[in-house]
PDB file of C-alpha atoms in Angstrom:
ATOM      1  CA  ASP O 140      -9.706 -14.139  -5.540  1.00 69.00           C
ATOM      2  CA  VAL O 141      -9.000 -14.682  -9.625  1.00 66.00           C
ATOM      3  CA  LYS O 142      -5.618 -16.332 -10.033  1.00 90.00           C
ATOM      4  CA  VAL O 143      -3.294 -16.017 -12.799  1.00 96.00           C
ATOM      5  CA  THR O 144      -0.257 -17.961 -11.853  1.00 96.00           C
ATOM      6  CA  GLN O 145       2.647 -18.607 -14.229  1.00 96.00           C
ATOM      7  CA  SER O 146       5.014 -21.399 -14.066  1.00 91.00           C
ATOM      8  CA  SER O 147       8.010 -19.760 -13.871  1.00 92.00           C
ATOM      9  CA  ARG O 148       9.240 -16.228 -12.332  1.00 94.00           C
ATOM     10  CA  TYR O 149      13.131 -16.374 -13.441  1.00 96.00           C
ATOM     11  CA  LEU O 150      14.278 -18.466 -17.028  1.00 96.00           C
ATOM     12  CA  VAL O 151      17.169 -18.598 -18.706  1.00 97.00           C
ATOM     13  CA  LYS O 152      17.767 -20.044 -21.548  1.00 97.00           C
ATOM     14  CA  ARG O 153      20.112 -20.373 -24.515  1.00 97.00           C
ATOM     15  CA  THR O 154      19.929 -19.259 -27.744  1.00 97.00           C
ATOM     16  CA  GLY O 155      17.991 -21.959 -30.259  1.00 97.00           C
ATOM     17  CA  GLU O 156      16.635 -23.759 -27.267  1.00 97.00           C
ATOM     18  CA  LYS O 157      12.677 -24.472 -27.466  1.00 97.00           C
ATOM     19  CA  VAL O 158      11.144 -22.783 -24.807  1.00 97.00           C
ATOM     20  CA  PHE O 159       7.538 -23.247 -22.760  1.00 97.00           C
ATOM     21  CA  LEU O 160       5.536 -20.679 -20.736  1.00 97.00           C
ATOM     22  CA  GLU O 161       2.670 -21.763 -19.086  1.00 97.00           C
ATOM     23  CA  CYS O 162      -0.395 -19.858 -17.898  1.00 97.00           C
ATOM     24  CA  VAL O 163      -3.126 -20.852 -15.851  1.00 97.00           C
ATOM     25  CA  GLN O 164      -6.375 -19.141 -14.528  1.00 96.00           C
ATOM     26  CA  ASP O 165      -8.902 -20.359 -12.094  1.00 95.00           C
ATOM     27  CA  MET O 166     -11.696 -18.329 -12.726  1.00 90.00           C
ATOM     28  CA  ASP O 167     -13.007 -19.867 -15.596  1.00 91.00           C
ATOM     29  CA  HIS O 168     -12.327 -16.965 -17.714  1.00 91.00           C
ATOM     30  CA  GLU O 169     -12.892 -17.395 -21.685  1.00 91.00           C
ATOM     31  CA  ASN O 170     -10.096 -15.065 -22.796  1.00 92.00           C
ATOM     32  CA  MET O 171      -6.555 -15.428 -22.212  1.00 95.00           C
ATOM     33  CA  PHE O 172      -3.610 -13.308 -23.649  1.00 96.00           C
ATOM     34  CA  TRP O 173      -0.253 -12.970 -23.856  1.00 98.00           C
ATOM     35  CA  TYR O 174       1.868  -9.894 -23.757  1.00 98.00           C
ATOM     36  CA  ARG O 175       5.507  -9.004 -23.646  1.00 97.00           C
ATOM     37  CA  GLN O 176       6.642  -5.856 -21.291  1.00 96.00           C
ATOM     38  CA  ASP O 177      10.057  -4.019 -22.527  1.00 94.00           C
ATOM     39  CA  PRO O 178      11.135  -0.835 -20.977  1.00 89.00           C
ATOM     40  CA  GLY O 179       9.309   2.117 -22.789  1.00 86.00           C
ATOM     41  CA  LEU O 180       7.479   0.316 -24.456  1.00 89.00           C
ATOM     42  CA  GLY O 181       4.495  -0.552 -22.316  1.00 86.00           C
ATOM     43  CA  LEU O 182       2.821  -4.088 -22.976  1.00 94.00           C
ATOM     44  CA  ARG O 183       2.210  -5.266 -26.387  1.00 95.00           C
ATOM     45  CA  LEU O 184       0.112  -8.380 -27.526  1.00 96.00           C
ATOM     46  CA  ILE O 185       1.712 -11.166 -28.603  1.00 97.00           C
ATOM     47  CA  TYR O 186      -1.231 -13.856 -28.995  1.00 97.00           C
ATOM     48  CA  PHE O 187      -4.722 -14.162 -27.861  1.00 95.00           C
ATOM     49  CA  SER O 188      -7.109 -16.876 -27.318  1.00 95.00           C
ATOM     50  CA  TYR O 189     -10.958 -16.708 -26.660  1.00 91.00           C
ATOM     51  CA  ASP O 190     -11.848 -20.317 -26.358  1.00 90.00           C
ATOM     52  CA  VAL O 191      -9.772 -23.681 -26.358  1.00 92.00           C
ATOM     53  CA  LYS O 192      -8.257 -24.049 -29.196  1.00 88.00           C
ATOM     54  CA  MET O 193      -8.857 -20.645 -30.510  1.00 91.00           C
ATOM     55  CA  LYS O 194      -6.301 -18.018 -30.968  1.00 93.00           C
ATOM     56  CA  GLU O 195      -5.460 -14.962 -32.428  1.00 94.00           C
ATOM     57  CA  LYS O 196      -2.215 -13.021 -33.447  1.00 95.00           C
ATOM     58  CA  GLY O 197      -1.418  -9.954 -31.714  1.00 94.00           C
ATOM     59  CA  ASP O 198       0.928  -7.309 -33.100  1.00 93.00           C
ATOM     60  CA  ILE O 199       3.872  -8.987 -32.180  1.00 96.00           C
ATOM     61  CA  PRO O 200       3.396 -13.049 -32.906  1.00 96.00           C
ATOM     62  CA  GLU O 201       6.412 -13.466 -34.718  1.00 96.00           C
ATOM     63  CA  GLY O 202       8.991 -16.164 -33.665  1.00 96.00           C
ATOM     64  CA  TYR O 203       6.014 -17.423 -31.257  1.00 97.00           C
ATOM     65  CA  SER O 204       2.740 -19.634 -31.113  1.00 97.00           C
ATOM     66  CA  VAL O 205       0.287 -20.836 -28.473  1.00 97.00           C
ATOM     67  CA  SER O 206      -1.617 -23.492 -27.348  1.00 96.00           C
ATOM     68  CA  ARG O 207      -4.608 -23.923 -25.468  1.00 96.00           C
ATOM     69  CA  GLU O 208      -5.949 -27.359 -24.950  1.00 94.00           C
ATOM     70  CA  LYS O 209      -8.154 -26.649 -22.082  1.00 95.00           C
ATOM     71  CA  LYS O 210     -10.031 -23.707 -20.988  1.00 95.00           C
ATOM     72  CA  GLU O 211      -8.156 -23.078 -17.904  1.00 96.00           C
ATOM     73  CA  ARG O 212      -4.370 -23.072 -19.424  1.00 97.00           C
ATOM     74  CA  PHE O 213      -2.823 -20.991 -22.146  1.00 97.00           C
ATOM     75  CA  SER O 214       1.367 -21.554 -23.419  1.00 97.00           C
ATOM     76  CA  LEU O 215       3.389 -19.522 -24.898  1.00 98.00           C
ATOM     77  CA  ILE O 216       6.071 -21.361 -27.096  1.00 98.00           C
ATOM     78  CA  LEU O 217       9.373 -20.011 -28.138  1.00 97.00           C
ATOM     79  CA  GLU O 218      10.290 -22.430 -30.765  1.00 94.00           C
ATOM     80  CA  SER O 219      13.655 -21.153 -30.743  1.00 97.00           C
ATOM     81  CA  ALA O 220      14.706 -18.786 -28.918  1.00 97.00           C
ATOM     82  CA  SER O 221      16.495 -15.373 -29.947  1.00 97.00           C
ATOM     83  CA  THR O 222      18.419 -13.151 -27.655  1.00 97.00           C
ATOM     84  CA  ASN O 223      16.110 -10.194 -28.995  1.00 96.00           C
ATOM     85  CA  GLN O 224      12.979 -12.232 -27.198  1.00 98.00           C
ATOM     86  CA  THR O 225      15.020 -11.261 -23.478  1.00 98.00           C
ATOM     87  CA  SER O 226      11.849  -9.960 -21.742  1.00 97.00           C
ATOM     88  CA  MET O 227       9.218  -9.851 -19.333  1.00 96.00           C
ATOM     89  CA  TYR O 228       5.965 -12.572 -20.427  1.00 98.00           C
ATOM     90  CA  LEU O 229       2.925 -11.127 -18.474  1.00 98.00           C
ATOM     91  CA  CYS O 230      -0.153 -13.417 -18.844  1.00 97.00           C
ATOM     92  CA  ALA O 231      -3.992 -12.183 -18.257  1.00 96.00           C
ATOM     93  CA  SER O 232      -7.073 -13.399 -18.866  1.00 94.00           C
ATOM     94  CA  SER O 233     -10.576 -11.777 -18.500  1.00 90.00           C
ATOM     95  CA  PHE O 234     -14.224 -12.985 -19.178  1.00 84.00           C
ATOM     96  CA  PHE O 235     -15.903 -13.344 -22.434  1.00 73.00           C
ATOM     97  CA  GLY O 236     -17.035 -10.378 -24.631  1.00 63.00           C
ATOM     98  CA  ILE O 237     -15.591  -7.838 -26.983  1.00 59.00           C
ATOM     99  CA  GLY O 238     -13.045  -6.557 -24.254  1.00 53.00           C
ATOM    100  CA  SER O 239     -14.486  -2.875 -23.196  1.00 59.00           C
ATOM    101  CA  TYR O 240     -15.221  -3.257 -19.940  1.00 69.00           C
ATOM    102  CA  ASN O 241     -13.589  -6.365 -18.599  1.00 77.00           C
ATOM    103  CA  GLU O 242     -11.037  -6.233 -16.118  1.00 85.00           C
ATOM    104  CA  GLN O 243      -7.838  -8.480 -17.746  1.00 91.00           C
ATOM    105  CA  PHE O 244      -6.330 -10.192 -14.301  1.00 93.00           C
ATOM    106  CA  PHE O 245      -2.810 -10.652 -15.159  1.00 96.00           C
ATOM    107  CA  GLY O 246      -0.153 -13.063 -13.882  1.00 96.00           C
ATOM    108  CA  PRO O 247       2.775 -12.417 -11.928  1.00 95.00           C
ATOM    109  CA  GLY O 248       4.982 -12.195 -14.792  1.00 96.00           C
ATOM    110  CA  THR O 249       8.114 -14.529 -16.498  1.00 96.00           C
ATOM    111  CA  ARG O 250      11.360 -12.652 -16.743  1.00 96.00           C
ATOM    112  CA  LEU O 251      13.183 -14.673 -19.795  1.00 97.00           C
ATOM    113  CA  THR O 252      17.024 -13.891 -20.853  1.00 97.00           C
ATOM    114  CA  VAL O 253      17.756 -15.714 -23.893  1.00 98.00           C
ATOM    115  CA  LEU O 254      21.801 -15.920 -23.620  1.00 97.00           C
TER     116      LEU O 254
ATOM    117  CA  LYS A 221      -3.141   6.861 -34.662  1.00 82.00           C
ATOM    118  CA  ASN A 222      -4.628   5.273 -31.326  1.00 86.00           C
ATOM    119  CA  GLN A 223      -2.480   6.066 -28.619  1.00 91.00           C
ATOM    120  CA  VAL A 224      -1.845   6.540 -24.787  1.00 95.00           C
ATOM    121  CA  GLU A 225       0.539   8.440 -23.547  1.00 96.00           C
ATOM    122  CA  GLN A 226       1.579   8.909 -19.823  1.00 97.00           C
ATOM    123  CA  SER A 227       3.183  11.638 -18.024  1.00 96.00           C
ATOM    124  CA  PRO A 228       5.651  11.954 -16.294  1.00 97.00           C
ATOM    125  CA  GLN A 229       7.926   8.827 -17.271  1.00 96.00           C
ATOM    126  CA  SER A 230       9.158   8.578 -13.756  1.00 97.00           C
ATOM    127  CA  LEU A 231       8.526  10.556 -10.553  1.00 97.00           C
ATOM    128  CA  ILE A 232      10.410  10.577  -6.768  1.00 98.00           C
ATOM    129  CA  ILE A 233       8.040  12.210  -3.872  1.00 98.00           C
ATOM    130  CA  LEU A 234       8.674  12.281  -0.478  1.00 98.00           C
ATOM    131  CA  GLU A 235       6.666  10.047   2.084  1.00 98.00           C
ATOM    132  CA  GLY A 236       3.307  11.761   3.076  1.00 97.00           C
ATOM    133  CA  LYS A 237       3.125  14.359  -0.143  1.00 98.00           C
ATOM    134  CA  ASN A 238       0.391  14.097  -2.963  1.00 98.00           C
ATOM    135  CA  CYS A 239       1.122  13.320  -6.906  1.00 98.00           C
ATOM    136  CA  THR A 240      -1.139  13.526  -9.535  1.00 98.00           C
ATOM    137  CA  LEU A 241       0.121  11.165 -12.741  1.00 98.00           C
ATOM    138  CA  GLN A 242      -1.348  11.996 -16.275  1.00 98.00           C
ATOM    139  CA  CYS A 243      -2.796   9.734 -18.975  1.00 98.00           C
ATOM    140  CA  ASN A 244      -3.691  11.293 -22.710  1.00 97.00           C
ATOM    141  CA  TYR A 245      -5.663   9.176 -24.980  1.00 96.00           C
ATOM    142  CA  THR A 246      -6.596   9.393 -28.929  1.00 94.00           C
ATOM    143  CA  VAL A 247      -8.236   6.088 -28.622  1.00 89.00           C
ATOM    144  CA  SER A 248     -11.817   6.165 -30.842  1.00 87.00           C
ATOM    145  CA  PRO A 249     -14.266   5.461 -30.013  1.00 87.00           C
ATOM    146  CA  PHE A 250     -13.854   5.495 -26.187  1.00 88.00           C
ATOM    147  CA  SER A 251     -15.670   3.514 -23.577  1.00 87.00           C
ATOM    148  CA  ASN A 252     -13.544   3.415 -21.342  1.00 90.00           C
ATOM    149  CA  LEU A 253     -10.139   3.798 -18.993  1.00 93.00           C
ATOM    150  CA  ARG A 254      -8.295   1.641 -16.638  1.00 94.00           C
ATOM    151  CA  TRP A 255      -5.611   2.747 -14.288  1.00 97.00           C
ATOM    152  CA  TYR A 256      -3.410  -0.135 -13.318  1.00 97.00           C
ATOM    153  CA  LYS A 257      -0.602  -0.365 -10.306  1.00 97.00           C
ATOM    154  CA  GLN A 258       2.451  -2.592 -11.076  1.00 97.00           C
ATOM    155  CA  ASP A 259       4.538  -3.712  -8.123  1.00 95.00           C
ATOM    156  CA  THR A 260       8.487  -4.183  -9.342  1.00 91.00           C
ATOM    157  CA  GLY A 261       8.525  -7.938 -10.289  1.00 87.00           C
ATOM    158  CA  ARG A 262       4.800  -8.500 -10.449  1.00 90.00           C
ATOM    159  CA  GLY A 263       1.887  -8.216 -12.710  1.00 93.00           C
ATOM    160  CA  PRO A 264      -0.489  -5.403 -13.497  1.00 96.00           C
ATOM    161  CA  VAL A 265      -3.433  -5.184 -10.873  1.00 94.00           C
ATOM    162  CA  SER A 266      -6.455  -3.114 -11.491  1.00 93.00           C
ATOM    163  CA  LEU A 267      -7.342   0.683  -9.438  1.00 94.00           C
ATOM    164  CA  THR A 268     -10.066   1.681 -11.133  1.00 93.00           C
ATOM    165  CA  ILE A 269     -12.060   1.628 -14.337  1.00 92.00           C
ATOM    166  CA  MET A 270     -13.295   5.538 -15.529  1.00 93.00           C
ATOM    167  CA  THR A 271     -16.185   4.778 -18.025  1.00 90.00           C
ATOM    168  CA  PHE A 272     -17.600   7.980 -20.728  1.00 85.00           C
ATOM    169  CA  SER A 273     -20.261   9.141 -18.512  1.00 87.00           C
ATOM    170  CA  GLU A 274     -18.041   9.330 -14.855  1.00 89.00           C
ATOM    171  CA  ASN A 275     -15.492  12.593 -14.024  1.00 92.00           C
ATOM    172  CA  THR A 276     -14.263  11.313 -10.832  1.00 96.00           C
ATOM    173  CA  LYS A 277     -13.827   8.484  -9.080  1.00 95.00           C
ATOM    174  CA  SER A 278     -11.962   7.340  -5.444  1.00 94.00           C
ATOM    175  CA  ASN A 279     -10.450   4.396  -4.612  1.00 91.00           C
ATOM    176  CA  GLY A 280      -8.941   4.780  -0.858  1.00 94.00           C
ATOM    177  CA  ARG A 281      -6.332   7.025  -1.229  1.00 96.00           C
ATOM    178  CA  TYR A 282      -6.430   6.723  -5.219  1.00 96.00           C
ATOM    179  CA  THR A 283      -8.673   9.441  -7.220  1.00 97.00           C
ATOM    180  CA  ALA A 284      -8.931   9.094 -10.831  1.00 97.00           C
ATOM    181  CA  THR A 285     -10.466  11.706 -12.747  1.00 97.00           C
ATOM    182  CA  LEU A 286     -11.698  11.691 -16.829  1.00 96.00           C
ATOM    183  CA  ASP A 287     -12.291  14.430 -19.110  1.00 95.00           C
ATOM    184  CA  ALA A 288     -13.432  13.148 -22.422  1.00 91.00           C
ATOM    185  CA  ASP A 289     -13.856  16.024 -24.369  1.00 92.00           C
ATOM    186  CA  THR A 290      -9.920  16.668 -23.795  1.00 95.00           C
ATOM    187  CA  LYS A 291      -9.413  13.584 -23.417  1.00 95.00           C
ATOM    188  CA  GLN A 292      -7.489  13.172 -20.389  1.00 97.00           C
ATOM    189  CA  SER A 293      -7.176  11.240 -17.384  1.00 97.00           C
ATOM    190  CA  SER A 294      -5.472  11.430 -14.166  1.00 98.00           C
ATOM    191  CA  LEU A 295      -4.569   9.594 -11.004  1.00 98.00           C
ATOM    192  CA  HIS A 296      -4.258  11.637  -7.905  1.00 98.00           C
ATOM    193  CA  ILE A 297      -2.112   9.768  -5.437  1.00 98.00           C
ATOM    194  CA  THR A 298      -2.761  11.467  -1.830  1.00 97.00           C
ATOM    195  CA  ALA A 299      -0.472  11.630   1.133  1.00 97.00           C
ATOM    196  CA  SER A 300       1.637   8.819  -0.248  1.00 97.00           C
ATOM    197  CA  GLN A 301       3.219   5.820   1.489  1.00 97.00           C
ATOM    198  CA  LEU A 302       6.074   3.919   1.035  1.00 97.00           C
ATOM    199  CA  SER A 303       4.075   0.735  -0.535  1.00 97.00           C
ATOM    200  CA  ASP A 304       2.572   3.211  -3.324  1.00 97.00           C
ATOM    201  CA  SER A 305       6.074   3.023  -5.167  1.00 98.00           C
ATOM    202  CA  ALA A 306       5.165   1.241  -8.440  1.00 97.00           C
ATOM    203  CA  SER A 307       4.786   1.839 -12.056  1.00 97.00           C
ATOM    204  CA  TYR A 308       0.772   3.152 -12.844  1.00 98.00           C
ATOM    205  CA  ILE A 309      -0.475   2.434 -16.347  1.00 97.00           C
ATOM    206  CA  CYS A 310      -3.043   3.473 -18.027  1.00 97.00           C
ATOM    207  CA  VAL A 311      -5.080   1.801 -20.769  1.00 95.00           C
ATOM    208  CA  VAL A 312      -7.915   1.946 -23.006  1.00 93.00           C
ATOM    209  CA  PRO A 313      -9.679  -0.836 -24.899  1.00 89.00           C
ATOM    210  CA  PHE A 314      -9.460  -0.642 -28.839  1.00 84.00           C
ATOM    211  CA  SER A 315     -13.325  -0.726 -29.184  1.00 78.00           C
ATOM    212  CA  GLY A 316     -14.683  -3.071 -30.964  1.00 76.00           C
ATOM    213  CA  THR A 317     -11.666  -5.933 -30.878  1.00 79.00           C
ATOM    214  CA  TYR A 318     -10.074  -7.837 -27.936  1.00 82.00           C
ATOM    215  CA  LYS A 319      -7.189  -5.589 -27.672  1.00 85.00           C
ATOM    216  CA  TYR A 320      -6.100  -2.872 -25.195  1.00 91.00           C
ATOM    217  CA  ILE A 321      -3.563   0.136 -26.168  1.00 92.00           C
ATOM    218  CA  PHE A 322      -1.260   0.671 -23.417  1.00 95.00           C
ATOM    219  CA  GLY A 323       0.608   3.517 -21.970  1.00 95.00           C
ATOM    220  CA  THR A 324       4.141   2.875 -20.875  1.00 95.00           C
ATOM    221  CA  GLY A 325       3.325   3.600 -17.625  1.00 96.00           C
ATOM    222  CA  THR A 326       4.662   6.252 -15.251  1.00 97.00           C
ATOM    223  CA  ARG A 327       7.183   4.508 -12.701  1.00 97.00           C
ATOM    224  CA  LEU A 328       6.760   5.944  -9.023  1.00 98.00           C
ATOM    225  CA  LYS A 329       9.072   6.052  -6.111  1.00 98.00           C
ATOM    226  CA  VAL A 330       8.133   7.016  -2.553  1.00 98.00           C
ATOM    227  CA  LEU A 331      10.887   8.141  -0.388  1.00 97.00           C
ATOM    228  CA  ALA A 332      10.994   7.846   3.753  1.00 96.00           C
TER     229      ALA A 332
END
């Protein structure tokens, strides 16, 4: 079974803190994604990585950065957390190639609250 | 504009009843559409993929249809169970890119 794990299910941080969200997949997938999910807005892509040390901005990268030092691990970093970054964060992975038929496998999500 | 719209936003049905969820898309060019089920507090899990040439596909009590001419897909759930309570999300890849266009989902609640 494909497994995508995220470091925390729930996280509470204060405004201005640096926040690290970790994602690990065990299927040797090349592609990894970070999304945020907010009610009524659907999933929005923050960052995407198609290889180690490679990254591309998604639709809402402002206030976020990412790191992919190893193939199986993709980290999302909030440099200075703000209250409008309170959200559910979902990591996903898939095999290499332009998306079309590649199923994305999602982690369980991290619900981040910024106070 | 490339969009995926789902209806209804939410739905409540009694256990054992059938229901149909709708997905309309304007993503072009189109190659496939995928339905995901997302349980509360969990990540989405793929139910089925519909490719351009497919009209109907079943996965247990779930049956997906696709009409590429009208750019509509539906997910029909037969003999609903309490465990079907979840959000159902329709997703279309943006061809030639790594991006996916997500619908906002239909939240289904099945009552005993």
